[in-house]
Amino acid sequence: MKIVVCINHVPDTETRVTIAQDGKTIDKTKVNYILNPYDEFAIEECLRLKEKFGGNVIAISLGGDAHKETLRKALAMGVDRAILLRDDSTRDSFAVAKALAEAIKDLAPDIIFFGKQSIDYDDAQVGTLVAEMLALPSVSVVVKLEITDGKATAQREIEGGHEIVEVSLPAVFTAQKGLNEPRYPSLRGIMAAKSKPIEERPALSVSSKVEVLAMRKPPAKSPGRIVGADASAVPELVRLLHEEAKVV
Amino acid sequence: MKILAFVEQREGKFRKSAFEVSRTARNLADQLGGDSVGVVVGSAVEAIGEELGGFGIERVLAVDDPRLRQYSSTAYARIVEAIARREEAEILLAAASAMGKDLMPRVAVKLDAGVAMDCTSLRVENGEVIATRPVYAGKALVDVRINSRVKVFTLRPNVFTAGVNNGKRARVENVAVELGDSDFGSRVKELHRASGRPDVTEAQIIVSGGRGLKGPENFHLIEELADVLGAAVGASRAVVDAGWRPHDEQVGQTGKTVSPTLYIACGISGAVQHLAGMSSSRYIVAINKDKEAPIFQVADYGIVGDVFEILPALTKELKNLLGKE
Ligand SMILES: Cc1cc2nc3c(=O)[nH]c(=O)nc-3n(C[C@H](O)[C@H](O)[C@H](O)COP(=O)(O)OP(=O)(O)OC[C@H]3O[C@@H](n4cnc5c(N)ncnc54)[C@H](O)[C@@H]3O)c2cc1C
Ligand SMILES: Nc1ncnc2c1ncn2[C@@H]1O[C@H](COP(=O)(O)O)[C@@H](O)[C@H]1O
């Protein structure tokens, strides 16, 4: 089974965002970057599929040099090959997807995995864009996946429930938390990853459709009022919710 | 200029977001000097379409086919594409719901359109739509413009106002879109509904519990309060990872981003990843025994106290107020 997993390199969830000079991006100094958390679930699922069905897993990341760090982590977890689609500019999800789709097409995989969303731009669209660009079926926000005889049955999370979706392979999936428990790279894996090559090629150049005009911080919430220190404060809290906030 | 509103229904019922999307389409049409058209897809949906009239949509196109009873991203995308082309729509709106997020990227590729996902506001400036969307889990906001001819915006549920239903009826036209078996590449086989409580992304009120609850056996305190309020139950990641609560209740940067009118955080410290998912709630109440807990930084009202004491009292007080039992 040929498996591709697309992974992104994003600011750590602890990041305190400040806006850069250009007024359109975040100030990247002092920001710690990590493998996008949802992509960890994607990698884990791909490794489990490989362990079950054989084959190999190729990780692809589009971005600058820094993305190599994330590709190394994928190698350390156990993927077989890592490809950097080099692009030092910023582009929108459509342009990311187009370049990924182009690179994936040549690899002719049976399964293509994504995270459900990058935690930087929270776009949640690259996986499904790629599926449509490659004219493949897809299931997004997957929390359970079973594969038998070239068919996949995926459970996907929706508001207040689940959908069971059936697709035939090749197909695209996007991983949601809950799909699995990602493994930690073993020491041996980490050592081995250091000597594995990261293949590098230029990303297809594509122009973006969505333009960021400005970035700003949301209006700061000022700390409110401490109503009390025990159950005797409850009637006052309820009065405030009812009469002042008018939310109950 | 035509604005197409994809309005979501499941099992013959509109979701609340359908009305939010309808009203927003109407408002945009008014500002841009255009028309808004609703699109509803499913099986036996023609009859429900007229209700959208109450939310500003005069004309609704219904695509009715028994094969569309359950959602199919590939077939639904074909339909929305076909209608967008026929109507020469330049702006497409949908909810940033599980369905909308899954469907609209496909539609966008077919129409060579850019997508602004999960918008929290749309405004018209010099005849152009500028969308605001949260990024970094709400730690920042961006204003974006879509430069392709066709533009797709998905709207975060619970943020745009649906307004009051004025009781008008929309004109519903049944339209046919040719679909072959190959259009059903992705197809929902079954739908499973969870508990009777609303989902955190759709709820007006959320009662959320964290590690301060001490164990899964104490979450009945959260559930009882939620049920009095008709609220959803939310959770911090700590309690989800501990297996006390299901994944779909997790609020935060790696869970759901929520914007209810009221969020009650009980025994939750307010880690930056948790705040990211809920700080856009209109009102926040925090109950925590540690007065230094960061959750109080964002709370409108706080009680520094023990959840085991406060929660039953709060449930009782609200029961009295709301006249339940
Ligand atoms: C990559 C990453 C992603 C993450 N994503 C998320 C996410 O999406 N959502 C999320 O929530 N977290 C997320 N986290 C975890 C986050 O950092 C915190 O660990 C988590 O939110 C803490 O949960 P908690 O508030 O329930 O527990 P704690 O931080 O342990 O807080 C418990 C609180 O309960 C209070 N308390 C204790 N007993 C009582 C009592 N009897 N009465 C009243 N109060 C009491 C305590 O004072 C304390 O403030 C993420 C972390 C990482 C690294
Ligand atoms: N630059 C990138 N390189 C590789 N994969 C990416 C990139 N950006 C996004 N992805 C993948 O697409 C998923 C969804 O991202 P997004 O649509 O940006 O929220 C991520 O979880 C990754 O799997």
XYZ file of C-alpha atoms and ligand atoms in Angstrom:
649
model
C 0.000 0.000 0.000
C 1.333 3.375 -1.031
C 0.574 6.065 1.490
C 1.192 9.801 1.437
C 0.828 12.074 4.445
C 0.907 15.864 4.127
C 2.223 17.667 7.159
C 2.554 21.267 8.207
C 4.920 23.158 10.488
C 3.074 25.579 12.769
C 3.543 27.783 15.841
C 3.243 25.925 19.105
C -0.141 26.138 20.856
C 1.489 28.072 23.743
C 2.396 30.920 21.379
C 1.364 34.361 22.547
C 0.533 36.075 19.312
C 1.890 39.516 18.524
C 1.377 41.169 15.176
C 4.425 41.774 12.976
C 5.478 45.134 11.508
C 3.741 44.383 8.206
C 0.397 44.277 10.028
C -0.542 41.099 8.192
C 1.322 38.261 9.886
C 2.450 37.271 13.351
C 5.793 38.283 14.757
C 7.790 35.089 14.278
C 10.632 35.934 16.630
C 10.535 33.845 19.779
C 7.889 31.571 18.288
C 8.485 27.885 18.759
C 7.322 25.717 15.863
C 5.923 22.211 16.004
C 4.499 19.519 13.776
C 0.829 20.450 13.369
C -0.954 18.425 16.107
C -3.620 17.008 13.772
C -0.924 15.852 11.377
C 0.504 13.712 14.155
C -2.729 11.724 14.166
C -2.466 11.499 10.376
C 1.101 10.168 10.512
C 0.198 7.648 13.211
C -2.724 6.320 11.187
C -0.517 5.951 8.101
C 2.098 4.057 10.080
C -0.565 1.711 11.436
C -1.884 1.095 7.926
C 1.626 0.316 6.755
C 2.150 -2.044 9.679
C -1.055 -3.831 8.774
C -0.902 -3.900 4.984
C 2.768 -3.358 4.151
C 3.991 -0.719 1.738
C 5.516 2.629 2.494
C 4.663 6.056 3.820
C 5.873 9.283 2.225
C 5.597 12.546 4.147
C 5.343 15.805 2.205
C 5.573 19.313 3.543
C 5.400 22.524 1.582
C 7.347 25.419 2.996
C 10.771 26.794 3.797
C 13.828 25.209 5.366
C 12.202 25.173 8.787
C 9.744 22.524 7.575
C 12.620 20.049 7.490
C 12.377 19.873 11.251
C 8.820 18.645 10.982
C 9.763 16.186 8.238
C 12.522 14.856 10.517
C 9.977 14.262 13.226
C 7.870 12.288 10.743
C 10.933 10.252 9.777
C 11.679 9.657 13.452
C 8.131 8.411 13.974
C 8.733 5.925 11.168
C 7.778 7.294 7.743
C 9.948 5.953 4.933
C 10.547 9.031 2.792
C 10.308 12.763 3.308
C 9.814 15.361 0.595
C 10.120 19.096 1.045
C 8.285 21.111 -1.577
C 10.315 24.215 -1.201
C 8.483 27.498 -1.083
C 9.715 30.452 0.912
C 6.758 32.699 0.191
C 3.378 32.649 1.871
C 0.484 31.304 -0.099
C -3.161 30.538 0.569
C -4.631 27.083 1.024
C -5.663 26.836 -2.604
C -2.098 27.430 -3.774
C -0.742 25.010 -1.163
C -3.244 22.374 -2.254
C -2.474 22.813 -5.943
C 1.240 22.244 -5.423
C 0.624 19.280 -3.117
C -1.830 17.749 -5.598
C 0.735 18.091 -8.378
C 3.392 16.325 -6.320
C 1.023 13.617 -5.078
C -0.265 12.794 -8.546
C 3.124 11.462 -9.620
C 3.349 9.246 -6.538
C 0.007 7.537 -7.329
C -0.786 6.623 -3.690
C -3.677 4.476 -2.465
C -4.222 6.626 0.596
C -3.528 10.286 1.205
C -3.770 11.593 4.728
C -3.984 15.137 6.048
C -4.687 16.694 9.392
C -8.153 18.113 9.746
C -6.727 21.615 10.052
C -3.540 23.606 10.507
C -3.575 25.321 13.853
C -2.079 28.501 12.428
C -4.654 29.631 9.884
C -7.323 27.162 10.991
C -8.344 26.832 7.380
C -9.455 23.212 7.392
C -9.554 22.965 3.638
C -6.281 21.728 2.125
C -7.161 18.018 2.351
C -10.524 18.347 0.654
C -9.134 20.772 -1.945
C -6.484 18.224 -2.875
C -9.111 15.469 -3.079
C -11.154 17.501 -5.539
C -8.092 18.529 -7.543
C -7.179 14.860 -7.912
C -10.827 13.858 -8.474
C -10.672 11.468 -5.514
C -13.273 10.678 -2.870
C -12.576 11.967 0.606
C -13.686 11.846 4.192
C -12.796 14.704 6.493
C -12.584 14.902 10.295
C -12.098 11.150 10.620
C -12.131 9.579 14.082
C -12.130 5.935 12.979
C -10.985 4.186 9.853
C -11.255 0.626 8.600
C -9.862 -0.644 5.341
C -10.838 -3.896 3.657
C -10.526 -5.022 0.038
C -9.758 -1.630 -1.433
C -12.658 -0.051 0.419
C -12.571 2.296 3.374
C -15.219 2.836 5.990
C -14.582 5.996 7.916
C -16.357 7.491 10.850
C -16.437 11.240 10.741
C -17.418 13.678 13.432
C -20.367 15.989 12.820
C -22.399 18.224 15.129
C -23.905 16.010 17.785
C -23.079 12.718 16.149
C -21.134 10.716 13.596
C -21.433 9.847 9.956
C -20.224 6.553 8.562
C -18.817 7.176 5.106
C -17.802 4.574 2.572
C -15.291 5.263 -0.171
C -13.155 3.180 -2.474
C -9.414 3.676 -2.682
C -7.517 5.699 -3.687
C -9.003 8.218 -1.302
C -8.196 11.208 0.872
C -8.747 11.397 4.638
C -8.281 14.175 7.162
C -7.491 13.221 10.748
C -9.321 14.442 13.826
C -8.174 14.042 17.416
C -9.458 10.744 18.744
C -8.445 8.763 15.657
C -5.519 7.232 17.520
C -2.830 7.891 20.102
C 0.275 9.048 18.238
C 3.495 7.262 19.172
C 6.550 9.048 20.470
C 9.560 8.692 18.219
C 11.935 6.119 19.696
C 15.535 7.044 20.348
C 16.492 4.671 17.536
C 13.978 6.361 15.267
C 15.390 9.769 16.083
C 18.947 8.627 15.385
C 17.930 6.927 12.141
C 16.011 10.023 11.004
C 19.185 12.097 11.247
C 20.817 10.126 8.477
C 17.761 9.747 6.225
C 17.714 12.176 3.317
C 15.042 14.810 2.879
C 14.298 15.040 -0.811
C 13.873 18.574 -1.926
C 12.159 20.030 -4.965
C 10.606 23.375 -5.793
C 6.879 23.705 -5.158
C 4.771 24.410 -8.215
C 4.261 28.126 -8.283
C 0.582 29.032 -8.037
C -0.959 32.368 -7.230
C -3.180 32.771 -4.185
C -6.850 33.627 -4.361
C -7.318 34.793 -0.796
C -5.412 37.883 0.246
C -4.805 38.902 3.839
C -5.362 42.638 4.119
C -4.710 43.045 7.812
C -4.173 41.093 11.008
C -5.086 42.350 14.441
C -5.614 41.136 17.949
C -9.201 40.617 19.036
C -10.415 43.236 21.500
C -8.988 42.279 24.891
C -11.521 41.031 27.361
C -11.280 42.896 30.588
C -11.526 40.708 33.647
C -14.979 40.892 35.083
C -16.327 40.775 38.512
C -15.809 38.238 41.267
C -19.290 37.739 42.592
C -18.349 35.847 45.708
C -16.456 33.042 47.340
C -19.070 30.407 48.156
C -22.589 29.221 47.458
C -24.012 32.370 49.018
C -22.917 34.185 45.841
C -25.123 32.001 43.653
C -28.338 34.064 43.848
C -26.393 37.188 42.910
C -24.738 35.367 39.984
C -28.100 34.193 38.720
C -29.532 37.696 39.073
C -26.638 39.114 37.022
C -27.059 36.489 34.310
C -30.774 37.102 34.200
C -31.026 40.863 34.581
C -27.688 42.301 33.478
C -26.403 39.893 30.832
C -29.919 38.661 29.987
C -28.557 35.292 28.909
C -30.752 33.034 31.036
C -24.749 40.064 -8.681
C -26.137 36.802 -7.431
C -25.484 35.351 -4.018
C -26.078 31.676 -3.495
C -26.849 30.480 0.022
C -26.300 26.761 0.533
C -28.693 25.993 3.367
C -28.051 22.881 5.348
C -30.693 20.405 6.321
C -30.385 16.994 7.849
C -33.273 14.570 7.952
C -35.655 17.152 6.550
C -34.929 19.801 9.150
C -33.007 22.999 8.650
C -30.151 23.604 10.974
C -30.117 26.916 12.765
C -27.130 27.932 10.677
C -29.356 27.692 7.578
C -31.232 30.738 8.778
C -28.026 32.582 9.649
C -26.683 31.908 6.167
C -29.993 32.949 4.564
C -30.144 36.240 6.417
C -26.496 37.012 5.686
C -27.026 36.315 1.977
C -29.978 38.705 2.017
C -27.944 41.420 3.778
C -25.071 41.066 1.324
C -27.447 41.160 -1.620
C -28.957 44.372 -0.306
C -25.560 45.982 0.134
C -24.220 44.832 -3.220
C -27.432 45.438 -5.124
C -27.997 41.816 -6.036
C -30.223 38.832 -5.469
C -29.956 36.060 -2.934
C -30.981 32.540 -3.855
C -31.216 29.578 -1.502
C -30.093 26.087 -2.448
C -31.375 23.114 -0.521
C -30.291 19.578 -1.323
C -31.713 16.329 -0.019
C -34.619 13.963 -0.278
C -38.160 15.362 0.048
C -36.828 18.814 0.833
C -39.008 20.798 -1.538
C -41.616 21.283 1.159
C -39.281 22.813 3.704
C -37.690 25.347 1.350
C -40.381 27.969 1.722
C -39.539 28.553 5.368
C -36.389 30.397 4.272
C -38.636 33.217 3.100
C -38.926 34.250 6.710
C -35.198 34.932 6.744
C -35.012 37.087 3.643
C -34.680 34.545 0.845
C -37.322 34.940 -1.842
C -36.336 32.148 -4.181
C -35.159 28.696 -3.215
C -33.862 26.031 -5.553
C -34.533 22.534 -4.270
C -32.708 19.495 -5.549
C -34.697 16.505 -4.493
C -33.483 12.971 -5.016
C -33.786 9.919 -2.767
C -30.088 9.253 -3.312
C -29.382 12.591 -1.625
C -31.127 11.708 1.612
C -27.717 11.301 3.240
C -24.908 13.716 2.590
C -22.465 12.945 -0.218
C -19.675 15.492 -0.606
C -19.037 14.564 -4.217
C -22.687 14.636 -5.330
C -23.571 17.730 -3.316
C -20.541 19.511 -4.801
C -21.681 18.640 -8.337
C -25.093 20.090 -7.565
C -23.888 23.324 -6.013
C -21.461 23.771 -8.895
C -24.179 23.189 -11.495
C -26.540 25.643 -9.844
C -23.842 28.261 -9.308
C -23.028 28.089 -13.006
C -26.653 28.234 -14.114
C -27.362 31.161 -11.855
C -24.028 32.801 -12.617
C -23.536 33.269 -8.908
C -20.437 35.150 -7.854
C -20.734 34.734 -4.130
C -21.481 31.445 -2.382
C -22.265 31.235 1.307
C -22.550 28.195 3.535
C -22.205 27.439 7.220
C -18.750 26.546 8.505
C -20.312 23.380 9.872
C -19.076 19.819 9.479
C -20.946 19.693 6.170
C -20.071 23.168 4.936
C -16.375 22.757 5.642
C -16.343 19.424 3.850
C -18.404 20.548 0.877
C -17.318 24.051 -0.021
C -13.634 23.383 -0.785
C -14.795 20.894 -3.421
C -17.231 23.396 -4.881
C -14.484 26.031 -4.883
C -12.107 23.881 -6.926
C -14.845 23.237 -9.491
C -15.530 26.956 -9.813
C -11.904 28.056 -9.471
C -12.896 30.081 -6.435
C -11.059 31.072 -3.271
C -12.553 30.119 0.086
C -12.592 32.232 3.226
C -13.353 29.627 5.858
C -15.093 30.116 9.185
C -15.756 33.842 8.878
C -17.084 35.746 11.873
C -18.087 38.863 9.972
C -18.580 40.047 6.405
C -18.703 43.657 5.363
C -18.948 45.437 2.040
C -16.339 48.067 1.239
C -16.267 49.786 -2.163
C -18.400 47.050 -3.603
C -16.129 44.293 -2.285
C -16.742 41.790 0.430
C -14.165 41.865 3.211
C -14.325 38.895 5.545
C -12.988 38.695 9.061
C -11.870 35.322 10.319
C -10.138 34.193 13.474
C -6.712 32.584 13.099
C -4.394 30.966 15.662
C -7.525 29.675 17.379
C -8.836 33.177 17.872
C -5.625 34.697 19.199
C -5.702 36.991 16.152
C -8.165 38.085 13.495
C -7.489 38.628 9.806
C -9.378 40.661 7.260
C -9.289 38.901 3.924
C -10.422 39.608 0.399
C -10.977 36.940 -2.207
C -9.514 37.866 -5.570
C -11.021 35.144 -7.763
C -14.172 35.970 -9.722
C -16.260 33.462 -7.789
C -15.915 33.707 -4.019
C -16.864 31.257 -1.292
C -17.409 32.272 2.318
C -18.304 29.886 5.114
C -19.835 31.394 8.225
C -19.076 30.298 11.748
C -22.302 28.962 13.289
C -23.850 30.975 16.105
C -22.118 34.224 15.153
C -24.243 35.729 12.377
C -27.763 36.732 13.315
C -30.666 34.968 11.687
C -33.038 37.734 12.766
C -36.677 37.060 13.457
C -38.694 34.870 11.162
C -41.128 37.285 9.537
C -43.282 34.417 8.347
C -42.866 35.126 4.623
C -42.782 32.132 2.321
C -40.085 31.665 -0.298
C -40.864 30.553 -3.844
C -39.451 27.054 -4.223
C -38.377 25.757 -7.620
C -37.570 22.134 -8.043
C -34.453 21.827 -10.149
C -32.896 18.738 -11.624
C -29.195 18.029 -11.706
C -28.064 14.973 -13.623
C -26.168 12.632 -11.304
C -24.506 9.348 -12.158
C -23.160 6.668 -9.847
C -19.695 8.102 -10.250
C -20.876 11.298 -8.556
C -21.342 9.406 -5.316
C -17.653 8.689 -4.657
C -17.999 9.750 -1.032
C -21.296 8.860 0.475
C -22.673 8.713 3.969
C -24.039 5.281 4.757
C -25.314 5.906 8.235
C -25.829 8.726 10.647
C -25.443 8.245 14.373
C -26.807 10.771 16.789
C -25.194 11.199 20.162
C -26.922 12.336 23.340
C -29.988 14.523 23.221
C -27.969 17.570 24.275
C -26.946 20.160 21.707
C -23.471 20.125 20.208
C -20.978 22.608 21.648
C -20.560 24.365 18.301
C -24.262 25.063 18.006
C -25.341 25.619 21.573
C -26.401 28.975 22.995
C -25.125 27.936 26.406
C -22.271 25.595 27.296
C -21.495 24.210 30.722
C -17.928 22.974 30.681
C -16.057 20.917 33.218
C -12.359 20.424 33.892
C -10.047 18.531 36.157
C -11.502 20.398 39.131
C -14.435 17.955 38.925
C -12.035 15.292 40.280
C -13.474 12.364 38.345
C -15.936 11.277 35.653
C -18.417 10.243 38.308
C -18.916 13.883 39.254
C -19.862 15.140 35.815
C -23.518 14.607 36.625
C -23.171 17.993 38.360
C -22.248 19.535 35.008
C -24.942 17.605 33.141
C -27.680 18.577 35.576
C -26.842 22.251 35.218
C -26.630 21.865 31.438
C -30.036 20.217 31.288
C -31.718 22.951 33.295
C -30.345 25.463 30.798
C -30.850 23.355 27.667
C -27.095 23.681 27.299
C -24.338 21.601 25.761
C -21.708 19.906 27.894
C -18.120 20.913 27.193
C -14.815 19.712 28.599
C -11.172 20.655 28.897
C -8.608 18.549 27.153
C -7.280 17.303 30.468
C -10.532 15.486 31.198
C -10.926 14.247 27.631
C -7.402 12.834 27.613
C -8.091 11.224 30.965
C -11.034 9.468 29.335
C -13.611 11.129 31.591
C -15.434 12.743 28.680
C -15.757 12.019 24.929
C -13.528 13.807 22.402
C -16.359 15.662 20.767
C -16.912 17.695 23.930
C -13.387 19.114 24.010
C -13.239 22.878 23.744
C -10.025 24.610 22.760
C -7.272 24.862 20.238
C -7.242 21.149 19.496
C -10.938 20.757 20.167
C -13.913 22.819 19.143
C -13.962 26.563 18.843
C -17.186 27.789 20.314
C -19.067 31.076 20.479
C -22.097 30.600 22.699
C -23.850 33.478 24.400
C -22.939 31.967 27.765
C -19.999 29.735 28.683
C -19.800 28.410 32.223
C -16.325 27.052 33.030
C -16.272 24.838 36.107
C -12.997 23.624 37.586
C -11.114 24.699 34.456
C -7.867 26.600 34.944
C -8.033 28.476 31.634
C -4.869 27.309 29.880
C -4.056 29.325 26.769
C -5.194 26.443 24.534
C -8.540 26.300 26.293
C -9.055 30.059 26.201
C -8.322 30.016 22.481
C -11.411 27.934 21.876
C -13.904 29.814 24.011
C -12.842 33.390 24.647
C -15.129 34.709 21.917
C -18.138 33.569 23.972
C -20.386 36.533 24.702
C -20.508 35.965 28.476
C -18.159 33.809 30.475
C -18.728 32.566 33.992
C -15.874 30.930 35.894
C -16.154 28.775 38.957
C -12.753 27.875 40.335
C -11.354 27.623 43.823
C -8.064 29.257 42.845
C -8.489 32.999 42.526
C -5.270 33.186 40.473
C -6.602 30.818 37.791
C -6.216 32.454 34.350
C -9.852 31.690 33.513
C -10.794 34.678 35.699
C -8.891 36.936 33.284
C -11.553 36.374 30.652
C -14.583 35.770 32.867
C -17.349 38.346 33.102
C -18.542 36.855 36.375
C -16.606 34.607 38.674
C -17.099 32.710 41.844
C -13.929 31.767 43.679
C -15.151 28.611 45.272
C -15.641 24.877 45.286
C -17.525 23.409 42.308
C -18.998 20.712 44.529
C -20.697 23.379 46.565
C -21.486 25.950 43.866
C -22.786 23.707 41.087
C -25.714 22.130 42.982
C -26.668 25.544 44.338
C -26.529 27.092 40.880
C -28.608 24.303 39.368
C -31.208 24.730 42.091
C -31.332 28.509 41.783
C -31.737 28.349 38.013
C -34.433 25.698 38.312
C -36.365 28.088 40.501
C -35.830 30.976 38.143
C -36.802 29.024 35.050
C -39.718 27.414 36.820
C -38.599 23.853 36.247
C -40.083 21.411 38.787
C -0.743 20.889 21.786
C -1.690 21.142 22.922
C -3.030 21.339 22.624
C -3.954 21.567 23.650
N -5.269 21.762 23.326
C -6.158 21.954 24.307
C -7.541 22.139 24.015
O -7.971 22.122 22.861
N -8.399 22.334 25.037
C -7.988 22.355 26.352
O -8.839 22.531 27.222
N -6.702 22.171 26.642
C -5.780 21.961 25.665
N -4.481 21.712 26.014
C -4.172 21.445 27.426
C -4.017 22.667 28.300
O -2.690 23.122 28.213
C -4.363 22.321 29.759
O -3.529 21.272 30.195
C -5.808 21.901 30.013
O -6.695 22.829 29.404
C -6.060 21.857 31.505
O -7.347 21.366 31.779
P -8.090 21.728 33.134
O -8.280 23.205 33.201
O -9.300 20.882 33.225
O -7.093 21.197 34.246
P -6.128 21.979 35.242
O -5.249 22.909 34.539
O -5.539 20.952 36.103
O -7.116 22.877 36.073
C -8.022 22.404 37.022
C -8.590 23.624 37.706
O -9.617 23.219 38.591
C -9.517 23.989 39.770
N -10.128 23.195 40.845
C -9.645 22.074 41.433
N -10.532 21.605 42.336
C -11.574 22.461 42.345
C -12.794 22.517 43.058
N -13.129 21.581 43.963
N -13.634 23.538 42.808
C -13.307 24.494 41.879
N -12.186 24.477 41.181
C -11.325 23.472 41.391
C -8.075 24.253 39.965
O -7.879 25.434 40.725
C -7.573 24.400 38.529
O -7.596 25.761 38.127
C -3.541 21.548 25.008
C -2.190 21.366 25.296
C -1.273 21.178 24.280
C 0.162 21.002 24.631
N 2.329 23.688 3.808
C 1.795 22.463 3.928
N 2.524 21.372 3.588
C 1.995 20.134 3.707
N 0.755 19.895 4.158
C -0.003 20.943 4.508
C 0.457 22.279 4.406
N -0.516 23.100 4.824
C -1.553 22.318 5.171
N -1.252 21.016 4.992
C -2.101 19.834 5.286
O -3.465 20.203 5.188
C -4.120 20.036 6.442
C -5.184 21.087 6.603
O -4.568 22.350 6.609
P -5.341 23.725 6.471
O -6.303 23.605 5.369
O -4.227 24.694 6.213
O -5.999 23.979 7.802
C -3.009 20.054 7.472
O -3.400 19.372 8.645
C -1.899 19.332 6.700
O -2.140 17.932 6.699
